[in-house]
CSV table of C-alpha atoms in Angstrom, one decimal:
chain,number,residue,atom,x,y,z
K,11,UNK,CA,65.3,62.6,37.1
K,12,UNK,CA,68.5,59.2,37.2
K,13,UNK,CA,69.6,57.9,35.0
K,14,UNK,CA,67.3,56.1,32.6
K,15,UNK,CA,65.8,59.1,31.0
K,16,UNK,CA,68.0,62.3,30.5
K,17,UNK,CA,67.1,65.8,30.8
K,18,UNK,CA,68.8,68.3,28.7
K,19,UNK,CA,68.2,72.3,28.1
K,20,UNK,CA,70.9,72.8,25.3
K,21,UNK,CA,69.2,76.1,23.8
K,22,UNK,CA,66.6,78.5,25.3
K,23,UNK,CA,62.3,77.0,24.9
K,24,UNK,CA,64.5,73.7,23.9
K,25,UNK,CA,64.4,70.7,25.6
K,26,UNK,CA,66.3,66.9,24.8
K,27,UNK,CA,64.7,63.8,26.4
K,28,UNK,CA,67.1,60.8,25.3
K,29,UNK,CA,65.9,57.6,26.0
K,30,UNK,CA,69.7,56.0,28.4
K,31,UNK,CA,69.5,52.8,28.3
K,32,UNK,CA,71.9,52.7,25.2
K,33,UNK,CA,72.9,48.7,26.6
K,34,UNK,CA,69.9,47.3,26.3
K,35,UNK,CA,69.0,50.3,23.3
K,36,UNK,CA,67.4,52.1,25.2
K,37,UNK,CA,64.3,49.2,25.3
K,38,UNK,CA,61.1,49.8,28.0
K,39,UNK,CA,60.9,48.7,31.2
K,40,UNK,CA,58.4,49.2,33.4
K,41,UNK,CA,60.7,51.9,35.8
K,42,UNK,CA,61.9,53.8,32.2
K,43,UNK,CA,58.5,54.3,31.9
K,44,UNK,CA,57.4,55.6,35.4
K,45,UNK,CA,60.5,57.7,34.4
K,46,UNK,CA,59.1,59.5,30.8
K,47,UNK,CA,55.8,59.9,32.2
K,48,UNK,CA,57.5,62.0,35.5
K,49,UNK,CA,59.6,63.8,32.6
K,50,UNK,CA,57.1,64.7,30.7
K,51,UNK,CA,55.0,66.3,34.0
K,52,UNK,CA,57.2,68.4,34.9
K,53,UNK,CA,57.5,69.2,31.2
K,54,UNK,CA,54.8,70.4,31.0
K,55,UNK,CA,54.8,72.4,33.6
K,56,UNK,CA,57.8,74.5,32.4
K,57,UNK,CA,56.4,77.7,31.0
K,58,UNK,CA,60.5,78.0,29.2
K,59,UNK,CA,59.5,75.0,27.2
K,60,UNK,CA,58.3,75.5,23.7
K,61,UNK,CA,60.0,72.8,22.2
K,62,UNK,CA,61.4,68.8,22.5
K,63,UNK,CA,63.3,66.7,20.7
K,64,UNK,CA,62.9,63.0,21.8
K,65,UNK,CA,66.0,61.2,20.9
K,66,UNK,CA,67.7,57.9,22.4
K,67,UNK,CA,71.3,57.7,23.5
K,68,UNK,CA,74.0,55.2,21.7
K,69,UNK,CA,72.8,53.9,18.4
K,70,UNK,CA,69.0,53.0,19.7
K,71,UNK,CA,66.2,55.1,19.4
K,72,UNK,CA,63.8,52.2,21.5
K,73,UNK,CA,63.8,49.4,20.9
K,74,UNK,CA,60.6,48.0,22.5
K,75,UNK,CA,60.0,46.2,25.6
K,76,UNK,CA,62.6,44.7,27.8
K,77,UNK,CA,61.5,40.7,27.1
K,78,UNK,CA,64.4,39.7,29.8
K,79,UNK,CA,63.8,42.4,31.9
K,80,UNK,CA,60.8,44.5,32.0
K,81,UNK,CA,60.4,45.5,35.5
K,82,UNK,CA,58.1,46.0,37.8
K,83,UNK,CA,55.1,48.1,37.2
K,84,UNK,CA,53.9,50.7,40.2
K,85,UNK,CA,51.3,49.5,42.3
K,86,UNK,CA,48.1,50.9,40.9
K,87,UNK,CA,47.8,54.3,43.6
K,88,UNK,CA,51.4,54.1,44.0
K,89,UNK,CA,52.1,56.7,41.2
K,90,UNK,CA,49.7,59.9,39.8
K,91,UNK,CA,48.9,57.9,35.9
K,92,UNK,CA,48.8,54.1,38.2
K,93,UNK,CA,45.5,54.9,40.0
K,94,UNK,CA,43.4,52.2,41.5
K,95,UNK,CA,41.7,50.7,38.5
K,96,UNK,CA,44.7,51.5,36.1
K,97,UNK,CA,46.3,48.1,34.9
K,98,UNK,CA,50.0,47.4,34.0
K,99,UNK,CA,49.5,47.7,29.9
K,100,UNK,CA,47.3,50.8,30.5
K,101,UNK,CA,50.4,52.5,32.5
K,102,UNK,CA,52.4,51.5,29.3
K,103,UNK,CA,50.0,53.2,26.4
K,104,UNK,CA,49.3,55.7,28.1
K,105,UNK,CA,52.8,56.7,27.7
K,106,UNK,CA,51.4,57.8,24.1
K,107,UNK,CA,48.7,60.0,25.2
K,108,UNK,CA,50.3,61.7,27.4
K,109,UNK,CA,52.9,62.6,24.6
K,110,UNK,CA,50.1,63.2,22.2
K,111,UNK,CA,48.6,65.8,24.9
K,112,UNK,CA,52.2,67.4,26.2
K,113,UNK,CA,51.3,71.7,25.4
K,114,UNK,CA,55.4,71.3,23.9
K,115,UNK,CA,55.5,69.9,20.3
K,116,UNK,CA,58.0,66.6,20.6
K,117,UNK,CA,60.5,65.9,17.5
K,118,UNK,CA,61.3,62.7,17.8
K,119,UNK,CA,64.9,62.1,16.2
K,120,UNK,CA,65.2,58.5,15.7
K,121,UNK,CA,68.4,57.5,15.4
K,122,UNK,CA,68.6,54.0,15.3
K,123,UNK,CA,65.8,50.8,15.4
K,124,UNK,CA,62.9,52.4,16.7
K,125,UNK,CA,61.3,48.7,16.9
K,126,UNK,CA,57.1,47.9,18.8
K,127,UNK,CA,56.6,50.4,21.4
K,128,UNK,CA,59.3,51.9,20.5
K,129,UNK,CA,58.0,53.1,17.0
K,130,UNK,CA,54.9,53.5,18.7
K,131,UNK,CA,57.0,56.1,20.9
K,132,UNK,CA,57.9,58.0,17.7
K,133,UNK,CA,54.3,57.7,15.8
K,134,UNK,CA,53.0,59.9,18.3
K,135,UNK,CA,55.5,62.7,18.3
K,136,UNK,CA,54.7,65.7,16.4
K,137,UNK,CA,57.3,65.2,14.1
K,138,UNK,CA,59.5,62.7,13.0
K,139,UNK,CA,63.4,63.1,11.6
K,140,UNK,CA,65.7,59.9,10.9
K,141,UNK,CA,69.2,59.3,10.8
K,142,UNK,CA,70.4,56.9,8.0
K,143,UNK,CA,71.0,53.6,10.0
K,144,UNK,CA,67.8,54.1,11.8
K,145,UNK,CA,64.8,51.1,11.6
K,146,UNK,CA,61.1,50.7,11.7
K,147,UNK,CA,59.3,47.6,13.3
K,148,UNK,CA,55.9,47.2,14.6
K,149,UNK,CA,57.7,44.5,15.7
K,150,UNK,CA,54.4,43.3,17.6
K,151,UNK,CA,53.0,40.1,16.1
K,152,UNK,CA,56.9,38.4,16.4
K,153,UNK,CA,56.3,37.5,19.8
K,154,UNK,CA,54.2,35.8,19.4
K,155,UNK,CA,51.1,38.3,20.0
K,156,UNK,CA,48.9,40.8,18.7
K,157,UNK,CA,51.0,43.5,16.2
K,158,UNK,CA,48.6,45.9,17.9
K,159,UNK,CA,50.2,47.4,21.4
K,160,UNK,CA,50.5,51.5,23.2
K,161,UNK,CA,48.4,53.3,20.3
K,162,UNK,CA,50.0,51.9,16.8
K,163,UNK,CA,46.8,50.5,14.8
K,164,UNK,CA,45.7,54.5,15.7
K,165,UNK,CA,49.1,55.8,14.8
K,166,UNK,CA,50.5,54.9,12.1
K,167,UNK,CA,47.1,54.3,9.9
K,168,UNK,CA,46.8,57.7,9.8
K,169,UNK,CA,50.5,58.8,9.0
K,170,UNK,CA,51.0,56.9,6.3
K,171,UNK,CA,47.6,55.0,5.6
K,172,UNK,CA,45.9,52.2,5.5
K,173,UNK,CA,47.6,49.9,2.9
K,174,UNK,CA,50.7,50.2,4.4
K,175,UNK,CA,50.0,50.1,7.7
K,176,UNK,CA,49.0,46.8,7.9
K,177,UNK,CA,51.6,45.4,5.7
K,178,UNK,CA,53.7,46.4,8.4
K,179,UNK,CA,51.6,45.6,10.9
K,180,UNK,CA,50.6,42.4,9.2
K,181,UNK,CA,54.5,41.4,8.5
K,182,UNK,CA,56.4,42.7,11.2
K,183,UNK,CA,58.8,43.9,8.6
K,184,UNK,CA,61.0,46.4,9.3
K,185,UNK,CA,62.0,49.6,6.8
K,186,UNK,CA,65.0,51.2,6.5
K,187,UNK,CA,65.0,55.6,6.8
K,188,UNK,CA,64.1,55.5,3.0
K,189,UNK,CA,61.8,53.9,2.9
K,190,UNK,CA,60.8,55.2,6.3
K,191,UNK,CA,60.5,58.7,3.9
K,192,UNK,CA,58.9,57.5,1.6
K,193,UNK,CA,56.0,56.3,3.2
K,194,UNK,CA,55.9,59.6,5.0
K,195,UNK,CA,56.9,58.1,8.5
K,196,UNK,CA,59.6,61.0,8.8
K,197,UNK,CA,60.2,63.8,7.1
K,198,UNK,CA,63.5,64.0,6.6
K,199,UNK,CA,66.1,61.9,6.5
K,200,UNK,CA,70.6,62.7,6.4
K,201,UNK,CA,73.6,61.7,8.1
K,202,UNK,CA,73.6,60.2,11.4
K,203,UNK,CA,76.0,63.0,12.4
K,204,UNK,CA,73.6,65.6,10.9
K,205,UNK,CA,70.7,64.6,12.6
K,206,UNK,CA,71.0,66.2,16.2
K,207,UNK,CA,71.7,69.0,14.2
K,208,UNK,CA,68.4,69.3,12.3
K,209,UNK,CA,66.2,68.4,15.5
K,210,UNK,CA,67.9,71.5,16.9
K,211,UNK,CA,67.6,73.5,12.7
K,212,UNK,CA,63.5,72.8,13.7
K,213,UNK,CA,63.1,73.5,17.4
K,214,UNK,CA,65.1,76.5,17.2
K,215,UNK,CA,62.1,77.8,14.3
K,216,UNK,CA,59.8,76.6,15.9
K,217,UNK,CA,61.1,78.7,19.2
K,218,UNK,CA,60.9,81.4,17.7
K,219,UNK,CA,56.7,80.8,17.7
K,220,UNK,CA,54.8,81.6,20.3
K,221,UNK,CA,54.2,79.5,23.2
K,222,UNK,CA,50.3,80.0,22.7
K,223,UNK,CA,50.3,79.2,19.1
K,224,UNK,CA,51.9,76.0,19.1
K,225,UNK,CA,50.1,74.9,21.8
K,226,UNK,CA,46.8,75.6,20.2
K,227,UNK,CA,48.6,74.4,16.9
K,228,UNK,CA,49.4,71.2,18.0
K,229,UNK,CA,45.5,70.6,20.1
K,230,UNK,CA,44.0,71.4,16.3
K,231,UNK,CA,45.8,69.9,14.5
K,232,UNK,CA,46.0,66.0,16.2
K,233,UNK,CA,41.3,67.1,17.2
K,234,UNK,CA,41.0,67.8,13.2
K,235,UNK,CA,42.5,64.1,12.4
K,236,UNK,CA,39.2,62.9,14.4
K,237,UNK,CA,36.7,65.7,13.0
K,238,UNK,CA,33.5,64.4,11.5
K,239,UNK,CA,33.0,67.4,9.1
K,240,UNK,CA,35.1,69.9,7.3
K,241,UNK,CA,33.1,72.5,9.2
K,242,UNK,CA,33.4,71.4,11.9
K,243,UNK,CA,37.7,71.8,11.5
K,244,UNK,CA,37.1,75.0,10.9
K,245,UNK,CA,35.3,75.7,13.8
K,246,UNK,CA,37.8,74.3,15.5
K,247,UNK,CA,40.8,76.7,13.8
K,248,UNK,CA,38.7,79.9,14.3
K,249,UNK,CA,37.8,79.4,18.4
K,250,UNK,CA,41.3,79.1,18.9
K,251,UNK,CA,41.9,82.0,16.0
K,252,UNK,CA,40.0,84.3,18.3
K,253,UNK,CA,41.1,83.1,21.8
K,254,UNK,CA,45.1,84.2,20.5
K,255,UNK,CA,44.5,87.4,20.3
K,256,UNK,CA,44.0,87.9,23.3
K,257,UNK,CA,46.7,86.5,24.9
K,258,UNK,CA,49.4,88.3,25.3
K,259,UNK,CA,52.5,86.1,24.1
K,260,UNK,CA,50.7,86.7,20.6
K,261,UNK,CA,49.9,90.3,20.7
K,262,UNK,CA,53.5,91.1,21.4
K,263,UNK,CA,54.6,88.8,18.6
K,264,UNK,CA,52.0,89.9,16.1
K,265,UNK,CA,53.1,93.3,16.8
K,266,UNK,CA,57.0,92.7,16.1
K,267,UNK,CA,56.1,91.0,12.9
K,268,UNK,CA,54.2,93.1,11.6
K,269,UNK,CA,56.8,96.1,12.2
K,270,UNK,CA,59.2,93.6,10.4
K,271,UNK,CA,56.8,92.7,7.6
K,272,UNK,CA,55.5,96.6,6.7
K,273,UNK,CA,58.8,98.9,8.6
């Protein structure tokens, strides 16, 4: 990967993906989008990785689309995520789908402004934690375009409810970390200097679980956000639990857990 996306592995089973355009507040260009697609492809194939921490370099998480230098998208057919018939808008928006479908859990560590597409990327993560200096803004409507982009109208209402989502998307106002916490957009807020360790502590806890268990739990959580009924949600849960009984890593983990809890 080039310098636009930095990938590190600070501890076993944990991968950190860091947007690295600090001079542009990690704003989104098509080159950055291409690298993120490639990065997530590599992570999806990494059987050792269980948890991804997604953050930004410098003082921002992601300021949204770079209106001064958004670059050039791949031509249709030049990239596996840009096949013939897919336009540049869809190529960018599909990042949120890619994050949802990633087998690993994604923790967004929001270390500063998360505006526009940056907010959408944070919402596409499975867990969000933030620093005191984090700010959040839908922003799209400020440009004169529709306030709806990159999956935000699907993701944000499911996190903070329709009333709050309509407020933020239609007004384009920004909120601080404290208000984001009150709305339920983020799970925890800590001092800037403590954010990295907080994200790692979340990741360490989950890294001790089985890859199979994490993958299927994430899958069911996302699928059942759209479940038509409690009955259909339970059916999917039961299917996965039954299948996991035959997974080798699950059997080993269950035996260790049984011995630990029963003596």
